[in-house]
CSV table of C-alpha atoms in Angstrom, one decimal:
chain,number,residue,atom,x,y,z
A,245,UNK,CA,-22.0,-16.6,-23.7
A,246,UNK,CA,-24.7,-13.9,-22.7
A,247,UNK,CA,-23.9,-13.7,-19.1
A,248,UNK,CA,-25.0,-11.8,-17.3
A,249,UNK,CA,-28.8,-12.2,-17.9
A,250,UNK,CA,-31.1,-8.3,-17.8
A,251,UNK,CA,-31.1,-8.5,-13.9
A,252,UNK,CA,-26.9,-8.7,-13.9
A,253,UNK,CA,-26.9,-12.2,-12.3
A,254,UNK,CA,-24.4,-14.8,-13.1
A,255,UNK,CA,-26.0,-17.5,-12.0
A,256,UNK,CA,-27.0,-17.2,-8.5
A,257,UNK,CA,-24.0,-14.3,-8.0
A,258,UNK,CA,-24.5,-10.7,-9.1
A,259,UNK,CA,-27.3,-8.5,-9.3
A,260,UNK,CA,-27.8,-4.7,-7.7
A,261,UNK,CA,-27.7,-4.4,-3.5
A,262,UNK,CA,-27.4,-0.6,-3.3
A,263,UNK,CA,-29.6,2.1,-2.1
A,264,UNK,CA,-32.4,3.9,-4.0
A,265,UNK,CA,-30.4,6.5,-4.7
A,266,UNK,CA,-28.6,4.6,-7.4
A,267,UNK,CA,-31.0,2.4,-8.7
A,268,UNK,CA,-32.1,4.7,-11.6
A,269,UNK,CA,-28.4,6.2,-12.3
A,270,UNK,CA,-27.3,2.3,-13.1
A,271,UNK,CA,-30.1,2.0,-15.3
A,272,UNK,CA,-28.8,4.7,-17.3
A,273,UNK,CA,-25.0,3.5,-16.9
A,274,UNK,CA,-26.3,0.3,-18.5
A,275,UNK,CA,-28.6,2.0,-21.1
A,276,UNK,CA,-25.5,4.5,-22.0
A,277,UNK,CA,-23.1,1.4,-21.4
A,278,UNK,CA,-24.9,-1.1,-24.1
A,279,UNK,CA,-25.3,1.6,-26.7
A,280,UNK,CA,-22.1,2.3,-27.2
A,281,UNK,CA,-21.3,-1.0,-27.4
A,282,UNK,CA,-23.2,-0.9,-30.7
A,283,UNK,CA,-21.5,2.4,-31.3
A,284,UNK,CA,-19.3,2.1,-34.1
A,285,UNK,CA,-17.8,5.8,-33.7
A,286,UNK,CA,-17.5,4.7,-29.6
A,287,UNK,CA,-15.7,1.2,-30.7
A,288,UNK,CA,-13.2,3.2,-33.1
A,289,UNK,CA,-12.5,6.2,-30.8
A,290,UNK,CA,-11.8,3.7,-27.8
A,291,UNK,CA,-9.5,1.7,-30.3
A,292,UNK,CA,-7.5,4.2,-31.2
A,293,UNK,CA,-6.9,5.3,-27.9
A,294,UNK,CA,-6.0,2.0,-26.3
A,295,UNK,CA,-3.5,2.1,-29.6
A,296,UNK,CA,-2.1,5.1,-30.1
A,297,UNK,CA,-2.0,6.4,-26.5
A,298,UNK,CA,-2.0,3.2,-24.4
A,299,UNK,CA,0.1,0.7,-26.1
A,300,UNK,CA,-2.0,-2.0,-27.5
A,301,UNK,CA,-1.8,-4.9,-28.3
A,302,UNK,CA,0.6,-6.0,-26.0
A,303,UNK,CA,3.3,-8.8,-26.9
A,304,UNK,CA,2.7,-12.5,-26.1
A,305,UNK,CA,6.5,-13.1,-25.3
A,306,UNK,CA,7.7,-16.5,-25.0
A,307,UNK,CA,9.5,-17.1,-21.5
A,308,UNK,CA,12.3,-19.1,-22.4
A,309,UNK,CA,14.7,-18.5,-19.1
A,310,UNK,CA,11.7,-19.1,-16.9
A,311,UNK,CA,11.0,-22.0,-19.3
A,312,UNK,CA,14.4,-24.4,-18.9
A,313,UNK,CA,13.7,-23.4,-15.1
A,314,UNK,CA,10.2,-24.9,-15.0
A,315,UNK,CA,12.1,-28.0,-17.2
A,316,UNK,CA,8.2,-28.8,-18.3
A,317,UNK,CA,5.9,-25.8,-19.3
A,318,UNK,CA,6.3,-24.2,-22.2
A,319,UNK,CA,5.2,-20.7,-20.5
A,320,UNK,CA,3.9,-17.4,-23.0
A,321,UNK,CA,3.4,-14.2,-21.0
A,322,UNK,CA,1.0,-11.7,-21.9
A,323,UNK,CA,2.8,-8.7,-21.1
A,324,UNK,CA,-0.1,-5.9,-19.6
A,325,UNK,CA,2.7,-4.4,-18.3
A,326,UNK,CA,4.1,-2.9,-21.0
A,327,UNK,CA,0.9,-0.4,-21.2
A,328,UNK,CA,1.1,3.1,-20.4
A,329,UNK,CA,0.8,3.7,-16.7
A,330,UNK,CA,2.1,0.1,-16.3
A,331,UNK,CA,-0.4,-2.3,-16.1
A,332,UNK,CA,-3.7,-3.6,-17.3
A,333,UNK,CA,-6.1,-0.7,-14.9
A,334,UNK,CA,-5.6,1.5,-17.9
A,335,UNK,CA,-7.9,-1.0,-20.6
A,336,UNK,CA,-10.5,-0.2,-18.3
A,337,UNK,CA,-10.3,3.4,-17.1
A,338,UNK,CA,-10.1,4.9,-20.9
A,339,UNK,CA,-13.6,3.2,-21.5
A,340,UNK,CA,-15.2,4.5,-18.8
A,341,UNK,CA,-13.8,7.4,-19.1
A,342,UNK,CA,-15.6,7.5,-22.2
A,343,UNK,CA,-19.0,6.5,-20.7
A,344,UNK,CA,-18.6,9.8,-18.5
A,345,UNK,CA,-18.3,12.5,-21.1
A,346,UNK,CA,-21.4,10.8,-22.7
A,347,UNK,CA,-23.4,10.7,-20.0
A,348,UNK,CA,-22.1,14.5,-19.3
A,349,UNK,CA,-20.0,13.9,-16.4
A,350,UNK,CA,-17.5,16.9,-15.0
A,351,UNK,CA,-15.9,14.5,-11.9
A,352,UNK,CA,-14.7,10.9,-12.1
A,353,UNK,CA,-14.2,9.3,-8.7
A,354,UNK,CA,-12.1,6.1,-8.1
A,355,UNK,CA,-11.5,3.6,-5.2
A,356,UNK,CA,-7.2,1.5,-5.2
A,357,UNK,CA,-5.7,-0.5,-3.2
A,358,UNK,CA,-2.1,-1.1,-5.2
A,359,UNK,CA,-3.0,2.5,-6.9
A,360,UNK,CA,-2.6,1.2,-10.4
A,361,UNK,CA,-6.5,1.8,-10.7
A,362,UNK,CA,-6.1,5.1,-9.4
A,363,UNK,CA,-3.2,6.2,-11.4
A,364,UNK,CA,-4.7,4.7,-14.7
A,365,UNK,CA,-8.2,6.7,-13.6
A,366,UNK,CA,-6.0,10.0,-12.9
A,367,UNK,CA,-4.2,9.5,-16.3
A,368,UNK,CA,-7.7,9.2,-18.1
A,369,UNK,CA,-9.2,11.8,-16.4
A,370,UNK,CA,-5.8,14.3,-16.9
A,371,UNK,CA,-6.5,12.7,-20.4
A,372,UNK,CA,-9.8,13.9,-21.0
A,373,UNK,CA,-9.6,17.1,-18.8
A,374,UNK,CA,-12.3,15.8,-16.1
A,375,UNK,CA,-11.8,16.2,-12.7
A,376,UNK,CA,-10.2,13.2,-10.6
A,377,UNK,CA,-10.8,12.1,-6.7
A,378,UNK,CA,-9.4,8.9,-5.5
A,379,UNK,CA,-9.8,7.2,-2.0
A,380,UNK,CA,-7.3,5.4,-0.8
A,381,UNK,CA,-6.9,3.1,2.2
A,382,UNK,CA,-4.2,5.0,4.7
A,383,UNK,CA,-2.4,1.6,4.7
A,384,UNK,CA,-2.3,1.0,1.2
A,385,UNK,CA,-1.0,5.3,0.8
A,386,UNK,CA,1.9,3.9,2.9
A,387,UNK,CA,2.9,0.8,1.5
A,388,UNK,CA,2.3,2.5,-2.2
A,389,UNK,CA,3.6,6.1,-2.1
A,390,UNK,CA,5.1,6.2,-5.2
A,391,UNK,CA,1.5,5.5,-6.8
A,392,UNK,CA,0.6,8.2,-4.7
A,393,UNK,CA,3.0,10.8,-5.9
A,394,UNK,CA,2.1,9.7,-9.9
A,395,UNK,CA,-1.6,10.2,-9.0
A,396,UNK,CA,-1.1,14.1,-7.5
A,397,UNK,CA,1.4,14.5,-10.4
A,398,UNK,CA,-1.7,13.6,-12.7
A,399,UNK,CA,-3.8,16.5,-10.8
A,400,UNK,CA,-6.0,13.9,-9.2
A,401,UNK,CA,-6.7,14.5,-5.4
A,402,UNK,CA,-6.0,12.0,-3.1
A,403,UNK,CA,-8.8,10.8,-0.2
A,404,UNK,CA,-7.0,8.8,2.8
A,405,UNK,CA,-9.6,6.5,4.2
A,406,UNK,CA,-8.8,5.7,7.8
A,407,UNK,CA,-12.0,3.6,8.6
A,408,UNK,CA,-11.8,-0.3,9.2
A,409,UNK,CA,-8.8,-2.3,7.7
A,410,UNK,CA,-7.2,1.0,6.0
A,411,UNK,CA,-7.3,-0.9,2.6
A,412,UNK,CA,-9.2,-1.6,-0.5
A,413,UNK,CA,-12.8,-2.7,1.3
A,414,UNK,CA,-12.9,1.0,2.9
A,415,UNK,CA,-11.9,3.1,0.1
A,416,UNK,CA,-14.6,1.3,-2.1
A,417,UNK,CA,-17.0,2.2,0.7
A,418,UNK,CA,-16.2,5.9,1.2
A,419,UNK,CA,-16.4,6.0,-2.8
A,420,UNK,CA,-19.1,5.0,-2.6
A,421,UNK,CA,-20.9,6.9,0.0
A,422,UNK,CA,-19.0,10.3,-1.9
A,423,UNK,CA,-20.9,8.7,-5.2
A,424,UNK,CA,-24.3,8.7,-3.4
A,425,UNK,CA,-24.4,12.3,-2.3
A,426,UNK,CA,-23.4,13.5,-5.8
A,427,UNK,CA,-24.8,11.6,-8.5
A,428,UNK,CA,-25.5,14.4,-11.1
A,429,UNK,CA,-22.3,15.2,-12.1
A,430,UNK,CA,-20.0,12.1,-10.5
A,431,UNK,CA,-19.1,9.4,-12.7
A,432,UNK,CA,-17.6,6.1,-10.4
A,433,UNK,CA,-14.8,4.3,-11.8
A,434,UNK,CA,-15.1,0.7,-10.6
A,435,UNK,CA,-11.3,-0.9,-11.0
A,436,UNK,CA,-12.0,-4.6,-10.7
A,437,UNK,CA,-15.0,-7.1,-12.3
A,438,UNK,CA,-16.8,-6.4,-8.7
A,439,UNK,CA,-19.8,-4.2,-7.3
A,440,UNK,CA,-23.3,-3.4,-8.6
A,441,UNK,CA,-24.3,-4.6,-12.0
A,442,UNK,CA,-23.6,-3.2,-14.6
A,443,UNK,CA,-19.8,-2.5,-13.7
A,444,UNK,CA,-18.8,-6.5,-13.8
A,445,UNK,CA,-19.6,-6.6,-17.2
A,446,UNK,CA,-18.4,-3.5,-18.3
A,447,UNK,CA,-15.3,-4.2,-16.4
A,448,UNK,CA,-14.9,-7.6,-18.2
A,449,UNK,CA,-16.2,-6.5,-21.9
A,450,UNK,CA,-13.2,-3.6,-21.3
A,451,UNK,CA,-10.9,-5.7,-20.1
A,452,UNK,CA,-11.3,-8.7,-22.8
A,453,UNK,CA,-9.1,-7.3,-25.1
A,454,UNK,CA,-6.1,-9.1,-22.8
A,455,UNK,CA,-7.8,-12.8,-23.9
A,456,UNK,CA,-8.6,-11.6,-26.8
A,457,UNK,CA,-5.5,-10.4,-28.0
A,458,UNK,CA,-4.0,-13.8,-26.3
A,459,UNK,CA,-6.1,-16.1,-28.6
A,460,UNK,CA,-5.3,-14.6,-31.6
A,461,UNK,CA,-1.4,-14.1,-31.1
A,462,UNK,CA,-1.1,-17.9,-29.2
A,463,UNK,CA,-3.0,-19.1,-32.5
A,464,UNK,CA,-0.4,-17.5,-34.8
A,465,UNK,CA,2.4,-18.7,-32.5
A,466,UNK,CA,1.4,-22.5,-31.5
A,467,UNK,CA,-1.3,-23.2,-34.4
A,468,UNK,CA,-3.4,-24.4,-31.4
A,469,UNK,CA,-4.8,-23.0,-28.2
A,470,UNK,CA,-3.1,-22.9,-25.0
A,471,UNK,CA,-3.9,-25.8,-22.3
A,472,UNK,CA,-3.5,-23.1,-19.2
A,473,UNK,CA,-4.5,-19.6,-18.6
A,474,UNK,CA,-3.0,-18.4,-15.0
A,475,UNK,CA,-3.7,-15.0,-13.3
A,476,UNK,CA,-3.9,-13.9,-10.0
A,477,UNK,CA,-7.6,-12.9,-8.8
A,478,UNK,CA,-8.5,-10.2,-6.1
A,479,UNK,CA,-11.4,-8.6,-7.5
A,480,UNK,CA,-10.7,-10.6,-10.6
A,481,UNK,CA,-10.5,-7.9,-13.8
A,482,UNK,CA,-6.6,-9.0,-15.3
A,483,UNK,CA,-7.8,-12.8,-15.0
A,484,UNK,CA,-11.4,-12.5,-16.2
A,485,UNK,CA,-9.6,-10.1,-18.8
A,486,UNK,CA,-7.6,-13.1,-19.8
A,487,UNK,CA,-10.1,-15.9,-19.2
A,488,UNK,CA,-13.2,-14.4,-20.7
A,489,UNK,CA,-12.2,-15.0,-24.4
A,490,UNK,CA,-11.5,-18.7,-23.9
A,491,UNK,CA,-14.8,-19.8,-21.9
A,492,UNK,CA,-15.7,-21.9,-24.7
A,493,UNK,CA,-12.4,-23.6,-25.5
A,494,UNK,CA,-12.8,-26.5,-23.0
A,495,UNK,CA,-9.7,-27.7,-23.0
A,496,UNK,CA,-8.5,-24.7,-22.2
A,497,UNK,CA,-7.8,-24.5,-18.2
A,498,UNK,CA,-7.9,-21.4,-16.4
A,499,UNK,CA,-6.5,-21.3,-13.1
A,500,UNK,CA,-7.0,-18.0,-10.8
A,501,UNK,CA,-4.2,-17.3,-8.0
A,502,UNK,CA,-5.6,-15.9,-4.7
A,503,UNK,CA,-3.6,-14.7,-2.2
A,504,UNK,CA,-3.0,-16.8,0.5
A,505,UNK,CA,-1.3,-14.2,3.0
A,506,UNK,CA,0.2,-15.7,5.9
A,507,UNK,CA,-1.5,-19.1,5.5
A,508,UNK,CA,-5.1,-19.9,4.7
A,509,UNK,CA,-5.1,-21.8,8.0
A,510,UNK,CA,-4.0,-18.5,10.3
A,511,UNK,CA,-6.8,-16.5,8.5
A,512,UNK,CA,-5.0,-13.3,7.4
A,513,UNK,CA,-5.2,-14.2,4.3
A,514,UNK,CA,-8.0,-13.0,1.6
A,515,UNK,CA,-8.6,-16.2,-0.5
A,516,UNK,CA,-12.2,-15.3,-1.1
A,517,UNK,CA,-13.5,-18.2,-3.3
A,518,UNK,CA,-10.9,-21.0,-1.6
A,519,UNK,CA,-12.2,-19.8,1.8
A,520,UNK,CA,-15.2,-17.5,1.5
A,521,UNK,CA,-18.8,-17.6,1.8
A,522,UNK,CA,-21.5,-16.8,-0.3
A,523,UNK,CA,-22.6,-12.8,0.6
A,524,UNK,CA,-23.3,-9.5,-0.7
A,525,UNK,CA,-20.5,-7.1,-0.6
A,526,UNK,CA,-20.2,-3.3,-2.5
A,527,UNK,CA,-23.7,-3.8,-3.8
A,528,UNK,CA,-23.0,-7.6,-6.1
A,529,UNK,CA,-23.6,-11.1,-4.0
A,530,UNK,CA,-20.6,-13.3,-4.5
A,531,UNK,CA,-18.1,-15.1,-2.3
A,532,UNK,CA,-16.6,-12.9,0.8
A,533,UNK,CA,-14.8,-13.3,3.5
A,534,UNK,CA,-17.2,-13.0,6.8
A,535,UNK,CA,-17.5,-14.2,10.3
A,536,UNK,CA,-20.6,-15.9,11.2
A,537,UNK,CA,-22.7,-13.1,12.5
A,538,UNK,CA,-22.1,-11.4,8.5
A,539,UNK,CA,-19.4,-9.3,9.5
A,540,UNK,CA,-16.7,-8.8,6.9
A,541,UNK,CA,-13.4,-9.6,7.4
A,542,UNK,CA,-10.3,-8.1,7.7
A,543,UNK,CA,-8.1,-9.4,4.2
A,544,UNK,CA,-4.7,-9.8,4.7
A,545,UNK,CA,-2.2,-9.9,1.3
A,546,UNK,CA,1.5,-8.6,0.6
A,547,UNK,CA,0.2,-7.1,-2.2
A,548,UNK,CA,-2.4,-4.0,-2.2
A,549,UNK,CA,-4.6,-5.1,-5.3
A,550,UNK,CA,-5.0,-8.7,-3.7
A,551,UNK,CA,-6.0,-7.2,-0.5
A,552,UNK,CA,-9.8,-7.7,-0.5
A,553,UNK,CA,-12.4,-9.5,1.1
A,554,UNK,CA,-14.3,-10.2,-1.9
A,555,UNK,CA,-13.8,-11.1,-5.6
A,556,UNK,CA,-16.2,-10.4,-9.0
A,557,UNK,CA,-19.6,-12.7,-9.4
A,558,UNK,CA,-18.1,-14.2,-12.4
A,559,UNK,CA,-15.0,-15.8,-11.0
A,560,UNK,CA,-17.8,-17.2,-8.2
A,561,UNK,CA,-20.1,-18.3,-11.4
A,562,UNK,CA,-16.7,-19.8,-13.1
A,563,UNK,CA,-15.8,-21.6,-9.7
A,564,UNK,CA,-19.4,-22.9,-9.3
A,565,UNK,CA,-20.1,-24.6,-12.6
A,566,UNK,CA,-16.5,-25.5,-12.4
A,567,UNK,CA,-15.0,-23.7,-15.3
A,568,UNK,CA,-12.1,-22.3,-13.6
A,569,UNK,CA,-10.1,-23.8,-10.7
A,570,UNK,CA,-9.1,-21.5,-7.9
A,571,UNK,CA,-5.6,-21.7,-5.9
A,572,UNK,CA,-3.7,-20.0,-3.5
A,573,UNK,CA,-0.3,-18.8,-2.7
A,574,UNK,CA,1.5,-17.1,-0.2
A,575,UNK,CA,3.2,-13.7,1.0
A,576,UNK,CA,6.2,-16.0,1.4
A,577,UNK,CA,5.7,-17.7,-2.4
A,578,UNK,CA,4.9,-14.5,-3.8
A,579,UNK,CA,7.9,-13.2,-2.9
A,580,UNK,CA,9.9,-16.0,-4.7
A,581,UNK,CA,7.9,-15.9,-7.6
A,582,UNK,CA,9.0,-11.9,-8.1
A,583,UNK,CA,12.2,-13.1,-7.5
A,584,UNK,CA,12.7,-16.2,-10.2
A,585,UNK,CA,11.0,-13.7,-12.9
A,586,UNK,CA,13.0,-10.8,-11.9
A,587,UNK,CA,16.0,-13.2,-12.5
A,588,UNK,CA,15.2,-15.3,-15.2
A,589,UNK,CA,14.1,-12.6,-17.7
A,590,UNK,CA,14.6,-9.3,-16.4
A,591,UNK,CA,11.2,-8.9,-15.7
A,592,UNK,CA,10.6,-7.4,-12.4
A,593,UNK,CA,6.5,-8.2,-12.1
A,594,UNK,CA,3.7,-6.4,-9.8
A,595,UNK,CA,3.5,-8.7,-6.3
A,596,UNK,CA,-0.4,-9.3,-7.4
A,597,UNK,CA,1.4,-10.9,-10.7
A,598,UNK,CA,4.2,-12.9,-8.6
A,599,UNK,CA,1.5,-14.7,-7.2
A,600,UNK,CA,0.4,-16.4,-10.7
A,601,UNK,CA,4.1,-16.5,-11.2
A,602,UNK,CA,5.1,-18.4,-8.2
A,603,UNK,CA,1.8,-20.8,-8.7
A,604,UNK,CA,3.9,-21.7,-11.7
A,605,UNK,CA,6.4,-24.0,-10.5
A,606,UNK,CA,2.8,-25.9,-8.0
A,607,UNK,CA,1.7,-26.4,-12.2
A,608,UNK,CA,4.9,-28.2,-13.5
A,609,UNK,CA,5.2,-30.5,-11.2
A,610,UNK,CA,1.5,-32.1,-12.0
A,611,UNK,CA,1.1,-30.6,-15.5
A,612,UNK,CA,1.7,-32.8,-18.4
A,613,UNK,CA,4.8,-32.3,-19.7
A,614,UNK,CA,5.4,-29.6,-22.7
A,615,UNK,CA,1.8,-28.1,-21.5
A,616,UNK,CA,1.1,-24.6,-23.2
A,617,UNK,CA,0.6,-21.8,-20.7
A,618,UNK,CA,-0.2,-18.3,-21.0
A,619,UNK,CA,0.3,-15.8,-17.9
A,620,UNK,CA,-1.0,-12.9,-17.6
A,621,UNK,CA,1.6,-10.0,-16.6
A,622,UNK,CA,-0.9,-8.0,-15.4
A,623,UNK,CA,1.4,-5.2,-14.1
A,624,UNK,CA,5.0,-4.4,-13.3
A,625,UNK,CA,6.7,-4.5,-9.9
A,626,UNK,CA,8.2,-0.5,-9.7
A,627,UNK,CA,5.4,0.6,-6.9
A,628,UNK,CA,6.3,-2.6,-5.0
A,629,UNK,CA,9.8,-1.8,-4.2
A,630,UNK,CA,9.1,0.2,-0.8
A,631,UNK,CA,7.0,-3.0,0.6
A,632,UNK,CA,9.2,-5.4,-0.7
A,633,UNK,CA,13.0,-3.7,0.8
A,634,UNK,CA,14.7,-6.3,2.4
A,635,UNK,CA,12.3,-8.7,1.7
A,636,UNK,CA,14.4,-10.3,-1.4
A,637,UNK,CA,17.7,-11.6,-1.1
C-alpha cells in the first residue's frame, strides 16, 4: 500500500493544517524521515536497539485461561508489554529519537496523556543524552503520578498543562505552541499515528514491527493467518501498529476498540470515529469530536491514552473504505476486562488494553466458533493502579 500519497492524505483524511512556521521544518522531517528509511546503517542501528535495549520481538503467547473462558475464540496475545518501559510508546520514541540527532537536534519535546509516551520519550532521550520536556495535562499528572515520578527519574522535565479539559488535547496544543517558538534546535515527538503529516506515517512505519512480528510468529504457530486483529484506538498507534501489516490479508478482520466512557449516548465519552465528525484537529483532518459551531469537545475515558477527541487519518481512511470495523466499550466494561485478564492469566493489562480485552467476550458470542484472534497487549496495567483503587472487586 503507498498511503499516504506526497501531500500525506489518506484518502480525503490527512495532510498539513499548521502555521507557516512549520511548513518548511516538516519538509525536512519528511526528507530526513524517508532517507533513512533507505538507510541501511539507520535500519541496523534502530534494530539493534529495539533488540538489545528494548526487548524485541515480543512473544505471541497463546491465552489459554482466557481461552476456556471465551469457550469459542482461540485468542494469541501480542505481548507489547513486555518492552522496556512497559508498553508499545517505546517502538516509536527510539526512531525518532534517531531522526533528531540527524537532523542535529539538542531538545526533544513530547505531549502524554497515560505518560507511557512520555516515559518511553524520557527513556530515549536519557538514552541518547538529549534533553527532555514533556507536557502533561494537570488531570492526567493526577490520575498517573507514578508515570510522572519515572519521567523526573529519567531527567525529563515535566510541563503541567492546566488549559481546557486538563488532558491529552491540551498538552498536544501547548507542545505544540513550545515547538513553534523553537524550531532550530526542538525535535517533537508525536506519541500516536495523529497530527501533521509526516508524523502518521512515521508513527505507523515505527510502529509496524507489532504486525509485523504478529504475522510472522501467528504463521509459524497456526500455519495460517489469524481471522481477527483487536486493539483499542485513541490516537490509534498500538492498533495501526498491529493492523498495518495485514491490510492486504482480507480475511483478516481488524476491529479497533474506542472508549466509550460513560455511555456513547451521555456524551462523555471519546469514541471519535463511532461518533465523531469529519474535522481538522493538531494540524491532520480526520474524525473529531466537535459541537456544531467547530468547537472541540471535551473526551471523557477511564483511561489517559484513550482520552482524546480525535484519532489518526488512517483508522478514519480504514473506517471509510471499510477495512476495519470500529467499536466501543465502556469505563464500566473496561474495568471487567482488566479484571478477567488479571485473573485468568496473571496478566494485569494497561486500562487502554482492557478495553480490547473486554470487547473480547462482545466477539465470541457472534464470532464463528474456533475463530483465530490476535490482541494486541499494548501496555501493562502498573500506572493504572491509583485510578483504578476500589474500583475492582
Amino acid at each position: 500500500m503507498s498511503l499516504p500519497d506526497k501531500q500525506g492524505h489518506f484518502g480525503e483524511f490527512g495532510g498539513k493544517y499548521v502555521p507557516e512556521t512549520l511548513m518548511a521544518l516538516l519538509e525536512e522531517l519528511e526528507k530526513v524521515f524517508r532517507a533513512a528509511r533507505r538507510d541501511k546503517s539507520f535500519q541496523r542501528e534502530l534494530a539493534y536497539y529495539l533488540n538489545e535495549y528494548a526487548g524485541r520481538p515480543t512473544s505471541l503467547y497463546l491465552a489459554e485461561r482466557l481461552n476456556r473462558h471465551l469457550k469459542t475464540l482461540k485468542v494469541y496475545l501480542k505481548r507489547e508489554d513486555l518492552l522496556h518501559t512497559g508498553a508499545h510508546k517505546i517502538n516509536n520514541t527510539l526512531g525518532q529519537v534517531l531522526l533528531a540527532k540527524r537532523m542535529k537536534k539538542t531538545r526533544i519535546i513530547a505531549e502524554t496523556g497515560a505518560g507511557q509516551h512520555g516515559v518511553a520519550t524520557a527513556t530515549a532521550a536519557a538514552f541518547m543524552g538529549l534533553h527532555c520536556e514533556v507536557y502533561m495535562g494537570s488531570e492526567d499528572i493526577e490520575r498517573q503520578a507514578l508515570n510522572v515520578d519515572r519521567m523526573k527519574l529519567l531527567g525529563a522535565k515535566v510541563v503541567p498543562v492546566t488549559s481546557g479539559s486538563q488532558t491529552l488535547k491540551d498538552a498536544m496544543n501547548e507542545a505544540i505552541r513550545d515547538w513553534v517558538t523553537n524550531v532550530r534546535n526542538t525535535f517533537y515527538i508525536i506519541g500516536s499515528v495523529a497530527g501533521p503529516h509526516p508524523y502518521p506515517l512515521m508513527v505507523r512505519e515505527f510502529q509496524s514491527i507489532i504486525g509485523k512480528e504478529a504475522r510472522r510468529q501467528f504463521l509459524a504457530k497456526e500455519k495460517r493467518l489469524p481471522d481477527y486483529l483487536v486493539a483499542c484506538v485513541g490516537g490509534g498507534s498500538n492498533a495501526m501498529g498491529l493492523f498495518h501489516a495485514f491490510f492486504n490479508d482480507k480475511h483478516t478482520k481488524m476491529i479497533g476498540v474506542e472508549a466509550a466512557g460513560l455511555g456513547l449516548a451521555t456524551g462523555h465519552h471519546a469514541a471519535t470515529l463511532m461518533k465523531g465528525d469529519i474535522g481538522v484537529l493538531h494540524g491532520s483532518k480526520s474524525n473529531i469530536l466537535e459541537t456544531k459551531d467547530g468547537q472541540i469537545k471535551v473526551a471523557h475515558s477511564i483511561a489517559a491514552g484513550l482520552d482524546y477527541p480525535g484519532v489518526g487519518p488512517e483508522h478514519a481512511y480504514y473506517k471509510k473504505i471499510g477495512r476495519a470495523g470500529y467499536v466501543s466499550v465502556t469505563d464500566k466494561k473496561a474495568l471487567e476486562g482488566l479484571r478477567l485478564l488479571s485473573r485468568t492469566e496473571g496478566i494485569i493489562p494497561a486500562l487502554e488494553t482492557a478495553h480490547a480485552i473486554s470487547y473480547l467476550e462482545r466477539l465470541a458470542r457472534k464470532a464463528p466458533r474456533n475463530s483465530r484472534v490476535i490482541v494486541c497487549l499494548s501496555g501493562r496495567g502498573d500506572k493504572d493502579m491509583g485510578s483504578i483503587k476500589g474500583l475492582i472487586k
